[in-house]
Coordinates of C-alpha atoms in Angstrom, one line a residue:
M1 CA 121.8 -38.4 -44.5
A2 CA 120.0 -40.1 -47.4
E3 CA 116.7 -38.6 -46.4
L4 CA 118.1 -35.1 -46.1
L5 CA 119.8 -35.4 -49.5
R6 CA 116.5 -36.7 -51.0
K7 CA 114.6 -33.7 -49.6
G8 CA 117.1 -31.2 -50.8
L9 CA 117.2 -32.7 -54.3
E10 CA 113.4 -32.9 -54.5
D11 CA 113.2 -29.2 -53.4
Q12 CA 115.4 -28.5 -56.5
H13 CA 112.9 -30.5 -58.6
Y14 CA 114.9 -33.6 -59.0
C15 CA 113.1 -37.0 -59.0
V16 CA 114.9 -39.2 -56.4
T17 CA 114.8 -42.9 -55.8
L18 CA 116.6 -44.2 -52.7
A19 CA 118.3 -47.5 -52.1
Y20 CA 119.8 -48.3 -48.7
T21 CA 122.0 -51.3 -49.6
G22 CA 124.4 -52.0 -52.5
T23 CA 122.2 -54.9 -53.6
D24 CA 119.1 -52.7 -53.7
G25 CA 121.0 -50.0 -55.6
L26 CA 122.0 -52.5 -58.3
Q27 CA 118.4 -53.7 -58.7
V28 CA 117.0 -50.2 -58.8
A29 CA 119.6 -49.0 -61.3
G30 CA 119.0 -51.9 -63.5
K31 CA 115.2 -51.4 -63.7
S32 CA 115.0 -47.6 -64.3
D33 CA 116.6 -45.0 -66.5
F34 CA 118.3 -42.3 -64.4
S35 CA 120.1 -39.1 -65.3
A36 CA 122.7 -39.7 -62.6
I37 CA 123.4 -41.9 -59.6
V38 CA 124.7 -40.5 -56.3
L39 CA 126.5 -43.4 -54.6
D40 CA 128.1 -43.8 -51.2
V41 CA 131.1 -46.2 -50.8
I42 CA 130.0 -47.5 -47.4
L43 CA 126.8 -49.5 -48.0
P44 CA 125.5 -52.6 -46.3
G45 CA 126.2 -55.7 -48.3
I46 CA 127.9 -54.7 -51.5
N47 CA 130.1 -51.5 -51.2
G48 CA 129.8 -48.6 -53.6
Y49 CA 133.0 -49.5 -55.5
T50 CA 131.5 -52.9 -56.4
V51 CA 128.1 -51.4 -57.3
A52 CA 129.9 -49.1 -59.7
Q53 CA 132.0 -51.9 -61.2
R54 CA 128.9 -54.1 -61.7
L55 CA 126.9 -51.4 -63.2
R56 CA 129.7 -50.7 -65.7
S57 CA 130.2 -54.4 -66.5
T58 CA 126.5 -54.7 -67.4
G59 CA 126.7 -51.8 -69.8
N60 CA 125.0 -49.3 -67.5
N61 CA 126.5 -45.9 -68.4
T62 CA 124.5 -43.7 -66.1
P63 CA 126.9 -41.1 -64.7
I64 CA 127.9 -41.9 -61.1
L65 CA 128.9 -39.3 -58.5
M66 CA 130.4 -40.9 -55.4
L67 CA 129.5 -39.0 -52.3
T68 CA 131.3 -40.5 -49.3
A69 CA 133.3 -39.9 -46.2
M70 CA 136.2 -42.0 -47.7
D71 CA 138.6 -39.1 -48.5
A72 CA 142.0 -40.7 -48.8
L73 CA 143.6 -40.3 -52.3
D74 CA 143.7 -44.1 -52.9
E75 CA 139.9 -44.2 -52.1
V76 CA 139.2 -41.4 -54.6
V77 CA 141.3 -43.2 -57.3
C78 CA 139.5 -46.5 -56.5
G79 CA 136.1 -44.8 -56.9
L80 CA 137.0 -43.2 -60.2
D81 CA 138.6 -46.5 -61.5
A82 CA 135.5 -48.4 -60.5
G83 CA 133.5 -46.3 -62.9
A84 CA 132.4 -43.1 -61.2
E85 CA 132.6 -39.9 -63.2
D86 CA 133.0 -37.7 -60.1
Y87 CA 133.9 -38.1 -56.4
M88 CA 132.9 -35.8 -53.5
T89 CA 133.8 -36.2 -49.9
K90 CA 131.7 -35.5 -46.8
P91 CA 131.2 -33.0 -45.4
F92 CA 130.2 -31.3 -48.6
S93 CA 128.5 -28.2 -49.9
F94 CA 125.0 -28.9 -51.2
L95 CA 125.4 -26.1 -53.8
E96 CA 128.6 -27.8 -55.1
L97 CA 126.8 -31.1 -55.2
L98 CA 124.0 -29.5 -57.3
A99 CA 126.6 -27.9 -59.6
R100 CA 128.4 -31.2 -60.1
L101 CA 125.2 -33.1 -60.8
R102 CA 124.2 -30.5 -63.4
A103 CA 127.6 -30.8 -65.0
L104 CA 127.4 -34.6 -65.1
V105 CA 123.9 -34.6 -66.7
R106 CA 125.0 -31.9 -69.2
R107 CA 128.1 -33.9 -70.2
T108 CA 126.1 -37.1 -70.7
A109 CA 122.9 -35.8 -72.1
K110 CA 121.9 -37.1 -75.5
P111 CA 121.6 -34.4 -78.1
P112 CA 118.0 -33.7 -79.2
R113 CA 117.0 -35.5 -82.3
S114 CA 116.7 -33.1 -85.2
E115 CA 113.5 -33.2 -87.1
E116 CA 113.7 -33.8 -90.8
H117 CA 112.1 -31.1 -92.9
T118 CA 111.0 -31.5 -96.5
S119 CA 110.5 -28.6 -98.8

């Protein structure tokens, strides 16, 4: 699934970095500046809820979209309370995922710096 998602996002001109475990995800997220993070709950080692909590506790404010098969209401609430801005369940529409990623990036984009002009 991760490889298919990577391919689809790259086809839409996104730059994608994959991490296959929660520990790897924490390390990668701590070393790079990303526009958004797509995070599954079920990961080897550290689960996605813990990854989100740890990222937030270290001051990492990169928007997180949880994309997971965990679809019970308490799971959704847990993901959002852990620090995710959005939560999608599998199966999902790739077009909806793209729209949600665009919305996340738009909401969290830093405004461009205005140039000072002298007359």
